[in-house]
PDB file of C-alpha atoms and ligand atoms in Angstrom:
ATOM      1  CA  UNK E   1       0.000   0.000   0.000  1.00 78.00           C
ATOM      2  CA  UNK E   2       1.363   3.678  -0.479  1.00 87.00           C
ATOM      3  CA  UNK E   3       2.214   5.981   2.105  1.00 90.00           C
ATOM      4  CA  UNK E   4      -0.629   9.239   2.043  1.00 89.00           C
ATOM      5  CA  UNK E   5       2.518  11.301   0.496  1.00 91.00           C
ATOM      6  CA  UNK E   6       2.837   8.515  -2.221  1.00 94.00           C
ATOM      7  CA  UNK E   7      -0.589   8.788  -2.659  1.00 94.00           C
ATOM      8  CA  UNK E   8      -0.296  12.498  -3.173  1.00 94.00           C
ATOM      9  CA  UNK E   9       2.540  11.745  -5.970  1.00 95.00           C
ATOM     10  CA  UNK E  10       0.404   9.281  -7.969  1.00 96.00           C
ATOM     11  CA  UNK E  11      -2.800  11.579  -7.679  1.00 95.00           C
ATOM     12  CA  UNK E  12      -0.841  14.097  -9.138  1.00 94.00           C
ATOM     13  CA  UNK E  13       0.999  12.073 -11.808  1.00 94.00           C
ATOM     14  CA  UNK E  14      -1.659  10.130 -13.004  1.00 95.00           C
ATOM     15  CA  UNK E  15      -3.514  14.110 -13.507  1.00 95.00           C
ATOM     16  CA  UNK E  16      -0.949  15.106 -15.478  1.00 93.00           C
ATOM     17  CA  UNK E  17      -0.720  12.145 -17.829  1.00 92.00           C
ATOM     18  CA  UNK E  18      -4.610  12.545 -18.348  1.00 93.00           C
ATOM     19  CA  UNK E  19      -3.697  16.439 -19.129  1.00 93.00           C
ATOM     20  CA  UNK E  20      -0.622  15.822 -21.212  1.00 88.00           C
ATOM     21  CA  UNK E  21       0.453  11.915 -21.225  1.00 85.00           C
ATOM     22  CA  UNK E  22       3.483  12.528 -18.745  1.00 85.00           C
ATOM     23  CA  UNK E  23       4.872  14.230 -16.103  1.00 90.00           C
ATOM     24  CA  UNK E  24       7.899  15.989 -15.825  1.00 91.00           C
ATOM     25  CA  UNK E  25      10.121  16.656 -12.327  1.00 91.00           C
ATOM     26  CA  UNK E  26       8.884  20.276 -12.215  1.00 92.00           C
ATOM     27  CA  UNK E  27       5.330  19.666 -13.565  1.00 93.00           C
ATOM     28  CA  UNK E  28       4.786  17.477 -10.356  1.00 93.00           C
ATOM     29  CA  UNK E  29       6.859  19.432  -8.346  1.00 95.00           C
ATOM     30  CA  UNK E  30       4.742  22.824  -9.216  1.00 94.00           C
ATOM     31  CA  UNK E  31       1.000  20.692  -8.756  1.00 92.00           C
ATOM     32  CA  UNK E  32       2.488  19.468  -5.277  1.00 92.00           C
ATOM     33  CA  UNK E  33       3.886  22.845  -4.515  1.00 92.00           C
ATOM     34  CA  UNK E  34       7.225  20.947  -3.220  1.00 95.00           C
ATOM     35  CA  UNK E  35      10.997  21.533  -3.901  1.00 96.00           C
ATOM     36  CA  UNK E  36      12.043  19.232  -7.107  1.00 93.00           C
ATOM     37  CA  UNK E  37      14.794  17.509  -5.179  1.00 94.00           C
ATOM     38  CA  UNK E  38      11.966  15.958  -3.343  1.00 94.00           C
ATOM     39  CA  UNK E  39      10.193  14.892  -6.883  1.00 93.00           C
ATOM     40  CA  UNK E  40      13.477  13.214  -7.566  1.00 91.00           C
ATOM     41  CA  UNK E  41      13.277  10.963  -4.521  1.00 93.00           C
ATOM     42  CA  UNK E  42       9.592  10.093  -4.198  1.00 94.00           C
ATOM     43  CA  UNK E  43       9.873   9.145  -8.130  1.00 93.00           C
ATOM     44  CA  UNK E  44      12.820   7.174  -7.528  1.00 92.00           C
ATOM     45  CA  UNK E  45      10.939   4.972  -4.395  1.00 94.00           C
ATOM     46  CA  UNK E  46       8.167   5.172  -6.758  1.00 95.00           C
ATOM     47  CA  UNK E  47       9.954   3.523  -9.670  1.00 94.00           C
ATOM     48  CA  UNK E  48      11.257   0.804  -7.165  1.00 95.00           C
ATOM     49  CA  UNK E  49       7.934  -0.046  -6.168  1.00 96.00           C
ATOM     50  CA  UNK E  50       6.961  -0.551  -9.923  1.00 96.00           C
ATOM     51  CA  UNK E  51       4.487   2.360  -9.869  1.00 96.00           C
ATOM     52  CA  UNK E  52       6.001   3.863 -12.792  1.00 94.00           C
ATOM     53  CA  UNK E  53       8.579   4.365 -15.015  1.00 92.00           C
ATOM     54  CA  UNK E  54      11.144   7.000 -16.381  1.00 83.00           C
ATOM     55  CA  UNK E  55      11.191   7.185 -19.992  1.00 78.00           C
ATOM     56  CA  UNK E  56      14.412   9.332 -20.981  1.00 75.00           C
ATOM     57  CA  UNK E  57      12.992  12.481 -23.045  1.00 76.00           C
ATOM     58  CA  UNK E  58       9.284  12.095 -22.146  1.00 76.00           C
ATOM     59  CA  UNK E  59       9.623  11.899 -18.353  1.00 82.00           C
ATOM     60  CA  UNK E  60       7.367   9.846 -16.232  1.00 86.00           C
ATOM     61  CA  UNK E  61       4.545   7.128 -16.986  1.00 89.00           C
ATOM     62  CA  UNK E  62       2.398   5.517 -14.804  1.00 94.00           C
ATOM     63  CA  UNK E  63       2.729   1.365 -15.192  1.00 95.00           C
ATOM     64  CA  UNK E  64      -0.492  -0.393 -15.039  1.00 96.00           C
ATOM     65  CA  UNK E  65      -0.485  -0.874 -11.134  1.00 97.00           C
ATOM     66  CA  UNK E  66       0.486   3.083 -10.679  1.00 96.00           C
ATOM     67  CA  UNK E  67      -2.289   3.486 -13.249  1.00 96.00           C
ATOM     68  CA  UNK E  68      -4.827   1.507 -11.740  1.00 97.00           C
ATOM     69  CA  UNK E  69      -4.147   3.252  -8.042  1.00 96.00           C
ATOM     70  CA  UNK E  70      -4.176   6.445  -9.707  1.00 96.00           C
ATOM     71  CA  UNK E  71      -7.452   6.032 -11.249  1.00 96.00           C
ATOM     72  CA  UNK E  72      -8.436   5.168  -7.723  1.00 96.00           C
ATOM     73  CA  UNK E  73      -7.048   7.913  -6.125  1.00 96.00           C
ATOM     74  CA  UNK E  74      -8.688  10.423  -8.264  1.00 96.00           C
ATOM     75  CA  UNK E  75     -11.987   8.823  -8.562  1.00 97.00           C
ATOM     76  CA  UNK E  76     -11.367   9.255  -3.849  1.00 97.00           C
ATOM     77  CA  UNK E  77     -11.048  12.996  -4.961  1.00 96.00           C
ATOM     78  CA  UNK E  78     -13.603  13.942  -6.614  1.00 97.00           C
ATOM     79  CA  UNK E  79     -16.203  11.868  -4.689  1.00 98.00           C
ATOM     80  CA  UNK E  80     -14.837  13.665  -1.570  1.00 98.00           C
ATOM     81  CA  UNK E  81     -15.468  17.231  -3.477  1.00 98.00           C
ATOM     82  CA  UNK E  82     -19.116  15.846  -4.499  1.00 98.00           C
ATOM     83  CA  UNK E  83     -19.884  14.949  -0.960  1.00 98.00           C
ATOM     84  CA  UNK E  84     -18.933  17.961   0.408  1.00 98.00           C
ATOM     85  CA  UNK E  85     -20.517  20.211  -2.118  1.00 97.00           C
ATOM     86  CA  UNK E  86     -23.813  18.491  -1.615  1.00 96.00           C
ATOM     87  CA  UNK E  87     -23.674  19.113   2.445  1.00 95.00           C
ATOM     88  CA  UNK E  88     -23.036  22.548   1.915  1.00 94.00           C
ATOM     89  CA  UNK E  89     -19.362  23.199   2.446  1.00 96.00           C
ATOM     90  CA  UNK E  90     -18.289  26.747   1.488  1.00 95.00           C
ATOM     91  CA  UNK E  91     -16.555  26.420  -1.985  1.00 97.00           C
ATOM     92  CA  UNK E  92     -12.924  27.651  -1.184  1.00 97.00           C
ATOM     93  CA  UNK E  93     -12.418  25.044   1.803  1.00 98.00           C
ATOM     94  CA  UNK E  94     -13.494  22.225  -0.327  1.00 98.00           C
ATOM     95  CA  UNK E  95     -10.341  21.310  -2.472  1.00 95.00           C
ATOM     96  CA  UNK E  96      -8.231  22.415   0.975  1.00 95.00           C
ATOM     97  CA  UNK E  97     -10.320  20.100   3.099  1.00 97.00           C
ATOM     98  CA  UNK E  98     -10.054  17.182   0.688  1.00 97.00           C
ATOM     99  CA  UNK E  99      -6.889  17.233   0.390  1.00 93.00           C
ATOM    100  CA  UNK E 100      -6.451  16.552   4.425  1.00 92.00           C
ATOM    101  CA  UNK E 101      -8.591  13.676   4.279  1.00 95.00           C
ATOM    102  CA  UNK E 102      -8.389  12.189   1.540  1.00 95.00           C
ATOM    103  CA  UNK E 103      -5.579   9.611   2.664  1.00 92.00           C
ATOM    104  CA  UNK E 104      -7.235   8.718   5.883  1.00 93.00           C
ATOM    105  CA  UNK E 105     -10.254   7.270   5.268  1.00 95.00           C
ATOM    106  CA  UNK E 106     -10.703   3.425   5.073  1.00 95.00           C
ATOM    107  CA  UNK E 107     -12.120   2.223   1.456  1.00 95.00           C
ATOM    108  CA  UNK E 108     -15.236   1.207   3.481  1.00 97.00           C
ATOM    109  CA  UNK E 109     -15.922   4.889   4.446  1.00 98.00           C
ATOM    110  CA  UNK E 110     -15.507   5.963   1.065  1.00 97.00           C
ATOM    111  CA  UNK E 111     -17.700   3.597  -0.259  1.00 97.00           C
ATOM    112  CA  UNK E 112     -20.433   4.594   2.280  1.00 98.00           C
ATOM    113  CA  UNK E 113     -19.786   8.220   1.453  1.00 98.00           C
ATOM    114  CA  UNK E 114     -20.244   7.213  -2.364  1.00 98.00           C
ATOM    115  CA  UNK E 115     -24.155   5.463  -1.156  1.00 98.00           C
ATOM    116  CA  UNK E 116     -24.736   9.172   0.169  1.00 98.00           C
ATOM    117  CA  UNK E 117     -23.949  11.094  -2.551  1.00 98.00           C
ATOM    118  CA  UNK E 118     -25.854   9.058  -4.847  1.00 98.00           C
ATOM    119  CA  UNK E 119     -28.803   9.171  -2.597  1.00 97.00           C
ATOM    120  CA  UNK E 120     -28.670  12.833  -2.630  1.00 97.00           C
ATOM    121  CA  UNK E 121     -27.988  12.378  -6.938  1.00 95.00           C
ATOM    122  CA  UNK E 122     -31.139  10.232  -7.110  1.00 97.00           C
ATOM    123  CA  UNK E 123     -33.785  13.456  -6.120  1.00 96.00           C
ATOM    124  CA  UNK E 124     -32.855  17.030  -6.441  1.00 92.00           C
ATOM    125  CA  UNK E 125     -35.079  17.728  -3.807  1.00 96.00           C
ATOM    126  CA  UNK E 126     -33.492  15.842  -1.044  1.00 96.00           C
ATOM    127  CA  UNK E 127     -30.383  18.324  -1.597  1.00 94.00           C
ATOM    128  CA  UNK E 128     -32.562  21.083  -1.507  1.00 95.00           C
ATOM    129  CA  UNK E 129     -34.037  20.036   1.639  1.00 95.00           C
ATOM    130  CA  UNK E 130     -30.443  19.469   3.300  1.00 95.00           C
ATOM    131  CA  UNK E 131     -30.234  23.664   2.125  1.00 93.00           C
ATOM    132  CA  UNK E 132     -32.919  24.457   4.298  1.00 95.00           C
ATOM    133  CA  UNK E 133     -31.665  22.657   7.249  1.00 93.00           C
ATOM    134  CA  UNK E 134     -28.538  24.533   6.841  1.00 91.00           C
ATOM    135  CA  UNK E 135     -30.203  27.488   6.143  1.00 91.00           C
ATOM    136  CA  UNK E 136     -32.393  27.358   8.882  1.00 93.00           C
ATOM    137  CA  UNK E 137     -29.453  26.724  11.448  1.00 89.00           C
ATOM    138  CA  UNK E 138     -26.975  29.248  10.320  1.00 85.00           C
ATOM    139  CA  UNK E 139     -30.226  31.747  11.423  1.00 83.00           C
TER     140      UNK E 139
HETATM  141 MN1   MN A 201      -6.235  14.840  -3.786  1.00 86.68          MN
END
């Protein structure tokens, strides 16, 4: 299993080959907002661990394990974003606050999290209902 900062480095990886089909030292070191030195190292554990590879010229490519937990990862992401957006959390602590829990919640919790936000998905009005409950206590 990766460590929450691998976790961080695939995310981000696996982003940037959906946005341009690799990843370069500073691309992932700008999206982490780290120093590239530390790219260097986290790549190299990275490449041990046969979550990707370094491809002289092109820079860095998922293989099809770092794929697969990168699809993962992202797929945690955004669900986390939904869920909060549908309970109501102000829009500039959402990406913040995901990004702190993200890596420590079990899979089970996720998936539970997923059965609310469909619920919520299924009828419009059970999110607007949740609005007037917030509404109503922020009074
Ligand atoms: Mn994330």
């Amino acid at each position: 299993m990766p460590t929450p900062s691998m976790e961080d480095y695939i995310e981000q990886i696996y982003n940037l080959m959906e946005a341009k089909g690799y990843a370069r030292v500073s691309d992932i070191a700008e999206a982490l907002e780290v120093h590239p030195s530390s790219v260097t190292k986290m790549v190299q554990k990275l490449d041990r661990d046969d979550y990707l590879n370094y491809e002289k010229y092109r820079g860095f490519i998922l293989t099809a394990k770092g794929k697969k937990v990168g699809e993962r990862l992202v797929f945690r992401h955004e669900l986390l974003e939904e869920f909060l957006e549908i309970i109501g959390v102000d829009n500039e602590n959402i990406y913040v606050d995901v990004e702190g829990i993200e890596h420590h919640l079990s899979w089970n919790s996720i998936d539970r999290i997923g059965d609310v936000v469909n619920y919520f998905k299924a009828d419009g009005s059970r999110v607007e209902e949740l609005k007037k409950m917030h509404q109503e206590a922020e009074q």
